[in-house]
Coordinates of C-alpha atoms in Angstrom, one line a residue:
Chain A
X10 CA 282.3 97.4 102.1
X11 CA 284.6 98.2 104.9
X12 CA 286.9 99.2 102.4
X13 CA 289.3 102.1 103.9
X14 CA 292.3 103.7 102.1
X15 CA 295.2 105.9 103.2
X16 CA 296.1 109.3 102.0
X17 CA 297.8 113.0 103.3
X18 CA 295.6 115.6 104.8
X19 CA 296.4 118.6 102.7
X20 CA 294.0 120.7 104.2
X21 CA 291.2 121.2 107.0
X22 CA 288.2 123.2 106.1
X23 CA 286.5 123.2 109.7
X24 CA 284.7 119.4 110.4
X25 CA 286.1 118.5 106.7
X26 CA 289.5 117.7 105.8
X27 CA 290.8 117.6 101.8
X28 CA 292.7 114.3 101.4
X29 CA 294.8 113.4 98.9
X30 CA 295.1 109.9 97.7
X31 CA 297.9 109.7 95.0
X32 CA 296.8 112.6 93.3
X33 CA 293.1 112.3 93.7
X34 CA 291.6 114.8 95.9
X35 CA 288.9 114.0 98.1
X36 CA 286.5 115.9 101.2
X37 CA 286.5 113.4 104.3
X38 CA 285.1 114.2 107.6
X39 CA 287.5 114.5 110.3
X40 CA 285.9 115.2 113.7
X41 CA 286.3 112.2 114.9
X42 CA 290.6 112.2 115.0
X43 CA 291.4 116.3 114.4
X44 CA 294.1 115.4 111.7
X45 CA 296.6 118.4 111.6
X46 CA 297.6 118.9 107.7
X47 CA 300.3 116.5 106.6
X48 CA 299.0 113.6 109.1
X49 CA 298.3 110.2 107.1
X50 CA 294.9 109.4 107.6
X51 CA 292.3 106.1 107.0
X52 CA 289.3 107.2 105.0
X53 CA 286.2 105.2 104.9
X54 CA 282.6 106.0 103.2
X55 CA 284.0 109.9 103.0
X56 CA 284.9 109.9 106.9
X57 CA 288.8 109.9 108.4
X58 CA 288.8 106.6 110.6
X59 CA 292.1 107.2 111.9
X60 CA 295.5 108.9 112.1
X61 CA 297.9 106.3 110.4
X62 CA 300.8 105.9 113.2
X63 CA 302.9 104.4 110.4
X64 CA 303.6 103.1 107.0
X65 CA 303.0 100.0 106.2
X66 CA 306.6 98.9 105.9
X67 CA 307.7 100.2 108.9
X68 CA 305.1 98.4 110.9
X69 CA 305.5 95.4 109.2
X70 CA 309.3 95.4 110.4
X71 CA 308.5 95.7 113.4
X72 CA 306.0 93.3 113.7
X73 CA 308.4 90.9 112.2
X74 CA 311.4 92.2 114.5
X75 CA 309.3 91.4 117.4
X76 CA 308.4 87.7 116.4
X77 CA 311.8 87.2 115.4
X78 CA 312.9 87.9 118.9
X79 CA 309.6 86.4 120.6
X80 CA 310.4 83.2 118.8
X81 CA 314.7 83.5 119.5
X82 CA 313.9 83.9 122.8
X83 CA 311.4 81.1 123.1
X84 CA 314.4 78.9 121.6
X85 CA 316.5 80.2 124.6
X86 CA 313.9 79.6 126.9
X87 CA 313.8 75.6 125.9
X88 CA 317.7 75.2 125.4
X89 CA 318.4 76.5 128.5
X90 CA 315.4 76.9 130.6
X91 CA 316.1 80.1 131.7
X92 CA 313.8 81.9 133.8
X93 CA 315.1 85.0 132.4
X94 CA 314.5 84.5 129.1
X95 CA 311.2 83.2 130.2
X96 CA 310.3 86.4 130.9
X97 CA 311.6 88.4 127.9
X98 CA 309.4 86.2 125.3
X99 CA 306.6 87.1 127.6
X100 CA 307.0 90.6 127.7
X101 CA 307.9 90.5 123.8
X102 CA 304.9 88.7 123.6
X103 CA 303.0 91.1 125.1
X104 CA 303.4 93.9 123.2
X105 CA 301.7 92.7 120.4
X106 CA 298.9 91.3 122.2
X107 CA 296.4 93.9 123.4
X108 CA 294.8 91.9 126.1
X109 CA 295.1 87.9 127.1
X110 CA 293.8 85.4 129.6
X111 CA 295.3 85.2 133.3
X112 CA 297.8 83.0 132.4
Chain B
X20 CA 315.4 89.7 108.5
X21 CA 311.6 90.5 107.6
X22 CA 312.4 88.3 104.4
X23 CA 314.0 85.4 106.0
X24 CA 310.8 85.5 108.8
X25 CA 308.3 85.6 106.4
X26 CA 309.8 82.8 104.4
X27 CA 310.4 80.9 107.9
X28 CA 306.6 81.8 108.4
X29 CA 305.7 80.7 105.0
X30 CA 307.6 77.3 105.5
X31 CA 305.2 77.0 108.7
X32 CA 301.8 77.3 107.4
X33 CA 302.6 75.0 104.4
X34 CA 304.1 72.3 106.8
X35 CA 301.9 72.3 109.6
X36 CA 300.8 69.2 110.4
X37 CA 299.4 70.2 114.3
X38 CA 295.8 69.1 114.7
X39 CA 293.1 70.8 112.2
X40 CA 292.9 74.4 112.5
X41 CA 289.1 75.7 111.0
X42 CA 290.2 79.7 110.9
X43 CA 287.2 82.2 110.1
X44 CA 287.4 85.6 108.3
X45 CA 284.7 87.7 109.2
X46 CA 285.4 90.9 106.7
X47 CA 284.7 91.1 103.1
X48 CA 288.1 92.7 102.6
X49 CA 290.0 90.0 104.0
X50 CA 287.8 87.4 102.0
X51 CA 288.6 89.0 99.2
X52 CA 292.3 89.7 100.2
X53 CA 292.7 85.8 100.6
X54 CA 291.9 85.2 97.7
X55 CA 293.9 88.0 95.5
X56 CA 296.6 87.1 97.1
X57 CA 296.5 83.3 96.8
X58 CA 296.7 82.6 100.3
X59 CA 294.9 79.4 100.5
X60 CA 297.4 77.9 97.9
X61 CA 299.8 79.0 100.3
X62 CA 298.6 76.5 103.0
X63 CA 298.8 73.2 105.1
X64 CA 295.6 70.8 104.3
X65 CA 295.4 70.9 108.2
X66 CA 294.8 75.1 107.9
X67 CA 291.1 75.7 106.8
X68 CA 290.1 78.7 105.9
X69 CA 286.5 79.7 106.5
X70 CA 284.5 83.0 105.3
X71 CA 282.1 84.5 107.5
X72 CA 279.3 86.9 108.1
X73 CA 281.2 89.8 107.2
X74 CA 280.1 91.6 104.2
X75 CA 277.1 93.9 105.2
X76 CA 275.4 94.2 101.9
X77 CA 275.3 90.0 101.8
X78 CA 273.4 89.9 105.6
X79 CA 271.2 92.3 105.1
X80 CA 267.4 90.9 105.2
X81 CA 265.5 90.4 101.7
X82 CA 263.1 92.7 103.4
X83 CA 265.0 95.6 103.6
X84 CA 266.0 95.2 99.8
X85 CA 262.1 95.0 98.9
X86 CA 261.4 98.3 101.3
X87 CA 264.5 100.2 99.6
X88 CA 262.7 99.6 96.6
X89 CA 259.2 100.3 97.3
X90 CA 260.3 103.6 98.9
X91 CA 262.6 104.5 95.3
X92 CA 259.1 103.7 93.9
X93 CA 257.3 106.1 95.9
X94 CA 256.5 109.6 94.0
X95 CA 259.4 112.6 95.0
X96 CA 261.7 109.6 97.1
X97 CA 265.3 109.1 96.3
X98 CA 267.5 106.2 97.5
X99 CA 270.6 107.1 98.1
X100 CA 272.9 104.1 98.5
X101 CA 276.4 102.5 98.4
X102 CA 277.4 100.8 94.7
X103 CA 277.5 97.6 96.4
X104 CA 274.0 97.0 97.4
X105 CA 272.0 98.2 94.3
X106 CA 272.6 94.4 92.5
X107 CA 271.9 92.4 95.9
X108 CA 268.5 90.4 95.1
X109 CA 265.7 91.1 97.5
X110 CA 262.9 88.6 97.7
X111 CA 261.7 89.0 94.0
X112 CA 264.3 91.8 92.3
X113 CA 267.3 94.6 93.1
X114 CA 267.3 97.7 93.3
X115 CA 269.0 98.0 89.9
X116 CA 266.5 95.9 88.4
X117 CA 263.8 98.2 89.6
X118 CA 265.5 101.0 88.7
X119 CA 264.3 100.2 85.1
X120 CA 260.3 100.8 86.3
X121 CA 261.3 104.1 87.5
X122 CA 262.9 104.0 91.2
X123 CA 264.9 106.7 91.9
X124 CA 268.3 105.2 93.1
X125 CA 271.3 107.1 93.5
X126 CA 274.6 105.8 93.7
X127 CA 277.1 107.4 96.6
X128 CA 280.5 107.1 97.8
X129 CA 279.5 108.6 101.2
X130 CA 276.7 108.8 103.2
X131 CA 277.6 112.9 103.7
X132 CA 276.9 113.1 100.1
X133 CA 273.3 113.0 100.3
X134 CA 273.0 116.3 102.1
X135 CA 274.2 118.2 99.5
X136 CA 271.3 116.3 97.0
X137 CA 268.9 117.2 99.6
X138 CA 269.8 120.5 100.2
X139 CA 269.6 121.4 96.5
X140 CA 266.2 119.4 96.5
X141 CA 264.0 119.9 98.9
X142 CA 260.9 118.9 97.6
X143 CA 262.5 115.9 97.5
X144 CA 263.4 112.8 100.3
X145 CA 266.3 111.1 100.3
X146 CA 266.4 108.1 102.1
X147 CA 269.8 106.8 102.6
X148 CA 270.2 102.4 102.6
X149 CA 272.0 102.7 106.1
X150 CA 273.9 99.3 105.6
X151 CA 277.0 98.6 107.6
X152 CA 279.1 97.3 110.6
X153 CA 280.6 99.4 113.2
X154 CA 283.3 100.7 110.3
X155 CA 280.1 102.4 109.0
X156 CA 278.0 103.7 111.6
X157 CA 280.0 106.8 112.6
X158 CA 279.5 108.5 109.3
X159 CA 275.8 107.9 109.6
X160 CA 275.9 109.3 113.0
X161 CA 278.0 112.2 111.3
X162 CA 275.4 112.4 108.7
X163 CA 272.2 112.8 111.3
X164 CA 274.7 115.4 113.2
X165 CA 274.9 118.0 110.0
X166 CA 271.4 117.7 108.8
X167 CA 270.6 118.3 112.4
X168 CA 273.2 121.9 112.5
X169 CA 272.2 122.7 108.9
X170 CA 268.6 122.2 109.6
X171 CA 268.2 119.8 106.3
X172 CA 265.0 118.0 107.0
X173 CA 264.4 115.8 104.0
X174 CA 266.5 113.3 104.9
X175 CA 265.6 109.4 106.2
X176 CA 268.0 106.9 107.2
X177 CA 267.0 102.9 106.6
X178 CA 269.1 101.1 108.8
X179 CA 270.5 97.8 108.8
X180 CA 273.5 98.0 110.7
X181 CA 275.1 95.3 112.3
X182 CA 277.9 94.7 115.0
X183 CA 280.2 92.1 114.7
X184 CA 281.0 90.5 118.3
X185 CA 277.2 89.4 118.5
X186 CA 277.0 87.5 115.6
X187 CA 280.6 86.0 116.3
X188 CA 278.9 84.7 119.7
X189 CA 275.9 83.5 117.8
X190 CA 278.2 81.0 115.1
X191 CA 279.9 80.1 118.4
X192 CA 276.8 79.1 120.5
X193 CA 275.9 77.2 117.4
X194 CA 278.4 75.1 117.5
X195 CA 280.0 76.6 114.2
X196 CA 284.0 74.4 114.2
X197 CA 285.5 77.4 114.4
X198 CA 289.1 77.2 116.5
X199 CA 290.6 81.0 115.6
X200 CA 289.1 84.6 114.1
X201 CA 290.6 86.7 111.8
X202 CA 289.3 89.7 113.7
X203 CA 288.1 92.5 111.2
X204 CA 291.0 95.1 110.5
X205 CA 288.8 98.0 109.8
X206 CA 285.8 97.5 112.5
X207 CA 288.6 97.1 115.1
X208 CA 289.5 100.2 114.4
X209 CA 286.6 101.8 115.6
X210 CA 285.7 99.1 118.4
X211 CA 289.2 98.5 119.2
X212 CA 290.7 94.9 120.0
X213 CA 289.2 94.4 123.4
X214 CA 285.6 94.4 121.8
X215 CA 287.1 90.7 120.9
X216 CA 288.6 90.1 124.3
X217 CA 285.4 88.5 126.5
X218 CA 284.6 86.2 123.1
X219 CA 288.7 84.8 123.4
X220 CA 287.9 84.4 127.2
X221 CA 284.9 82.3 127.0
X222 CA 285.4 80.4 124.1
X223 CA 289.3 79.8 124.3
X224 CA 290.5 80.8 121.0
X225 CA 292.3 83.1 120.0
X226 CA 291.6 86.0 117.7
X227 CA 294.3 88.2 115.2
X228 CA 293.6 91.6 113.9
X229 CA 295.0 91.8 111.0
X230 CA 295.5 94.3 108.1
X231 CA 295.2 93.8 104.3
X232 CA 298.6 92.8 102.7
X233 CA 299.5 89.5 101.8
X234 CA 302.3 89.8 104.5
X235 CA 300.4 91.2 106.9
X236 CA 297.8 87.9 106.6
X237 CA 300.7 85.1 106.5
X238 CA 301.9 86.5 109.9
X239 CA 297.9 87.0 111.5
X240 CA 297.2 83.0 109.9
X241 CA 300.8 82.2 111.6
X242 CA 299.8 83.8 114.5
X243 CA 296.2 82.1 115.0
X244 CA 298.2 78.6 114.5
X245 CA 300.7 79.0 117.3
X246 CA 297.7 80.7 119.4
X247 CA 295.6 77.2 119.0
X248 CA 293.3 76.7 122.0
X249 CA 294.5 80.1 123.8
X250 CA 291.7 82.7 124.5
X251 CA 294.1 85.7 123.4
X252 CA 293.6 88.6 121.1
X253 CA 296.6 89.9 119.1
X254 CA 296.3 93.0 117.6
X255 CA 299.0 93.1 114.4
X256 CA 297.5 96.1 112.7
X257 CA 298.4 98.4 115.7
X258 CA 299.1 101.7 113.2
X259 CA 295.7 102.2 113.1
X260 CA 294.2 99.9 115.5
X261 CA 294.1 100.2 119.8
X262 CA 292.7 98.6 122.0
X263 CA 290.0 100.9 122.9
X264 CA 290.1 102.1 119.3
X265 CA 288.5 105.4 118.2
X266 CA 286.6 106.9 121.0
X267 CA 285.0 110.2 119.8
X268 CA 283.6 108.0 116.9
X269 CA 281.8 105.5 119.3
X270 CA 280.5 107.8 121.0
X271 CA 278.9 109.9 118.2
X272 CA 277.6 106.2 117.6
X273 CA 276.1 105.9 120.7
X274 CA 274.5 109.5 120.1
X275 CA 272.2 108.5 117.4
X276 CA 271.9 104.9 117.8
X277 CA 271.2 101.8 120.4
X278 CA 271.7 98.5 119.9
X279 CA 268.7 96.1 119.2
X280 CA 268.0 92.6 117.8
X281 CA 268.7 93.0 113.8
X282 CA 267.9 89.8 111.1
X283 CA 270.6 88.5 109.2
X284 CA 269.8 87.3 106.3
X285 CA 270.0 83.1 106.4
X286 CA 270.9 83.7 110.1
X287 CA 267.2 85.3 111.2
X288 CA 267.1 87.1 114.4
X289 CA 270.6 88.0 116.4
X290 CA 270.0 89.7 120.0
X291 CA 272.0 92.7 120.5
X292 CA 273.6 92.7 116.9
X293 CA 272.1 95.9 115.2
X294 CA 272.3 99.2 115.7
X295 CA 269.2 101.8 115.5
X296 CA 268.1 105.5 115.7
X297 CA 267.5 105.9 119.4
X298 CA 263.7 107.4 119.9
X299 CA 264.3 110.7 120.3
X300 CA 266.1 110.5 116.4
X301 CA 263.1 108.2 115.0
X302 CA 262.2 111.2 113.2
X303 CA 265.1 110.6 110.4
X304 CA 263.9 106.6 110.4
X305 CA 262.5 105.7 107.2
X306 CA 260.9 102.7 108.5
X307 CA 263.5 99.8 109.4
X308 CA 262.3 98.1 112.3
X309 CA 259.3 95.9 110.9
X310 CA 262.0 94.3 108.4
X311 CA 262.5 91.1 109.4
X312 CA 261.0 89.0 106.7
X313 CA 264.2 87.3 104.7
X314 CA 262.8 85.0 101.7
X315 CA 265.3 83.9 99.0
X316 CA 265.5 84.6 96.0
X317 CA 266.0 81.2 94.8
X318 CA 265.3 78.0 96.8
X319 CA 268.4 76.2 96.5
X320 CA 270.6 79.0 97.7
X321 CA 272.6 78.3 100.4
X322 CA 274.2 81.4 101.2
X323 CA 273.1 81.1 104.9
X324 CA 274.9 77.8 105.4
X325 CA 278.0 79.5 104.0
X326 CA 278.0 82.9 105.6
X327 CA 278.0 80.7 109.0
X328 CA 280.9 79.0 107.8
X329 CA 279.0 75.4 107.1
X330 CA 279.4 75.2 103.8
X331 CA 282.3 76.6 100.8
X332 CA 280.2 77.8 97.9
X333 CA 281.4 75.4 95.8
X334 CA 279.3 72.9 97.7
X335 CA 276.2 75.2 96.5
X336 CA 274.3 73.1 93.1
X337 CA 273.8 76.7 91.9
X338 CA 277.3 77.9 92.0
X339 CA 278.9 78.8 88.7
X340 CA 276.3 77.6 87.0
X341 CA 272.9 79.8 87.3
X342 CA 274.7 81.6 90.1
X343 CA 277.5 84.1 89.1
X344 CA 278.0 87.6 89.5
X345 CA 276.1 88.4 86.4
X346 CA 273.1 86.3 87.8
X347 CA 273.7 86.6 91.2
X348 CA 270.8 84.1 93.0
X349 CA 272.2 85.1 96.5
X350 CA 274.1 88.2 98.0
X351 CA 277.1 86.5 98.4
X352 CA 277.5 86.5 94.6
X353 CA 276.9 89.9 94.7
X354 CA 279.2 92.0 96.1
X355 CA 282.8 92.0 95.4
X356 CA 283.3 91.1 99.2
X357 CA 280.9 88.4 99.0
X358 CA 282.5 84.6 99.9
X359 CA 280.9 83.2 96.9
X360 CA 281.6 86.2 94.6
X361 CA 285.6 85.5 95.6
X362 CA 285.6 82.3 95.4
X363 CA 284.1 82.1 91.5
X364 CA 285.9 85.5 90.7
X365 CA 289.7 83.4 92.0
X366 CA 288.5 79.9 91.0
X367 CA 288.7 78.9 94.6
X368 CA 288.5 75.7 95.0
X369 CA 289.5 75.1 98.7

């Protein structure tokens, strides 16, 4: 039920915005992001969620880079026991984690 | 690169051999994404998948299905609800099946829809089957905010909102064997990925938010596994997810509504796990609060034990048998996002 979908803002008609999803266009509510037109937008139950930051391809690289190096560097870490690389996998670490115990 | 980490990732989850790992999903999308994209297959026997309380329409209170209907009954009454709840059984029928003894249902895609219907009716009241989790609210909120600056009076809201870290507390307090979350993609976008952060603190696991792409649920399940035992919350859907997530909506929430103790159905009473109209908006309430009654449909249902991850509906005697979506027993058969509509609708069997 939480079901959200993406698609362009082609237009904003004061606290609505018309949305087009692959052809299909629909009247979503937008006060709670002020899309400009041409923003990709999540739409859920006929309200915009979100501004999209993204695609979905491009975040999924990067997701991927960063475990890629997260994971390289946690390899260093152990062959070496570097305290510098150490502290890169942390801070690669942290930027995808929001928020984490004191460790 | 993406290719060779998602097959290295891949390679990880199907040879894990760590100690057990009991993983819940606690959104109907992602249950239902599991199991389009055959991610259990896809998985060590150590990796366990469990689904949840997270489909709205499945947790909402028999009680509130039998008042939906009694008010669609009532003379010049509409209810105006979302597709997926007009099959959900309440304690003796739907709302579908009533439909045939003349309630007036009405079938809507959004909640702002109903104005319109009201406007060009107003010897008519529409009641709107407020059902939901934080995702939700803020276009109910949105709703109560135009019929307030367009002066539309014959609207009603029946609420059965819920909020998800609650009812995540409550499965942990009970003891549920839970050792990571699948944090909901879409509710963190409007709660953001800190609403999860004091539940990773106190319980010590760790919990993903996660889109809806196959890809993007190997790497969150990955993720969860090499976060065993840590009380951390990654957020991996961060193109439309923050951590304080969408502020201007939660506060439109807060507007309207206040959090109270709400039922869940097979659950019963959760402190602090609904959301409803503050006083001063009781005016638009079409009678929510005394719902708490939840009597099922059909004794040997156990869609309570499943929805707190106890049980896999296969484990239910009425599974496939009397119970399927075109005789649901139980609201998890019911909506497309139900755990035990996924599991017949895939042939789950793990």
């Amino acid at each position: 039920m939480c079901v959200a979908y993406p698609g362009i803002v082609e237009k904003i008609e004061g606290r609505s915005a018309l949305v087009n999803f692959s052809g299909n266009i629909v009247r979503a509510a937008s006060g709670f992001v002020a899309p400009q037109v041409g923003d990709r937008v999540l739409v859920h139950a006929g309200y915009i969620m979100q501004k999209v930051s993204k695609s979905e391809a491009e975040e999924l690289q990067e997701l991927f880079d960063e475990l890629e190096q997260t994971v390289a560097d946690k390899d260093r870490m152990k062959t070496n026991g570097s305290d510098d690389s150490g502290r890169r996998s942390d801070e690669s670490e942290q930027e995808r984690t929001t928020a984490n115990e004191d460790e | 690169m993406k290719t060779n980490k998602l097959e290295e990732i891949k390679y990880f989850l199907k040879y894990y051999d760590g100690p057990d790992m009991n993983i819940m999903e606690v959104c109907g999308s992602h249950t239902r994404a599991i199991a389009e994209n055959g991610i259990p297959g896809m998985l060590s026997e150590r990796i366990h998948l469990l689904s949840g309380p997270g489909c709205p329409v499945c947790v909402a209170p028999s009680s509130y299905i039998d008042r939906l209907i009694e008010l669609a009954l009532e003379p010049k009454t509409v209810v105006a609800a979302f597709g997926d709840l007009i099959r959900v059984p309440g304690s003796e029928r739907s709302l579908s099946e009533a439909k045939g003894e003349g309630a007036k249902v009405e079938m809507l895609y959004s909640p702002l829809d109903m104005l319109e219907l009201a406007t060009q009716n107003p010897d008519r009241l529409y009641v709107f089957a407020a059902v939901g989790f934080e995702t939700t609210a803020p276009v109910f909120a949105e709703l109560l905010h135009r019929a307030e600056e367009e002066g539309v009076e014959n609207i009603r809201l029946l609420t059965a909102i819920k909020t998800m870290p609650p009812v995540i507390q409550y499965l942990m307090e009970a003891d549920a064997p839970i050792d990571g979350f699948l944090a909901p993609g879409h509710v963190s976008v409007i709660t953001g990925s800190d609403a999860f952060l004091p539940l990773a603190k106190r319980y010590d696991i760790p919990f993903v938010v996660s889109g809806f792409s196959g890809e993007r649920l190997l790497l969150a399940l990955y993720d969860l596994v090499s976060c065993r035992g840590r009380g951390v919350v990654r957020n991996d859907y961060p193109s439309v997810v923050s951590a304080e997530g969408n502020l201007a909506a939660k506060a439109e929430v807060n507007r309207y509504f206040e959090t109270a103790t709400a039922v869940w159905r097979g659950m019963g009473a959760i402190p602090n796990s609904g959301l409803i109209l503050k006083e001063k908006y009781k005016k638009y309430d079409a009678g929510s609060e005394t719902l708490t009654e939840d009597k099922r449909k059909n004794k040997a249902c156990i869609c309570h034990e499943i929805l707190a991850g106890k049980k896999k509906p296969f484990e239910c005697a009425l599974f496939g048998k009397i119970c399927t979506p075109l005789q649901p027993q139980g609201a998890c058969m019911v909506s497309q996002e139900g755990s035990c509509f996924s599991y017949y609708s895939h042939q789950r069997e793990r």
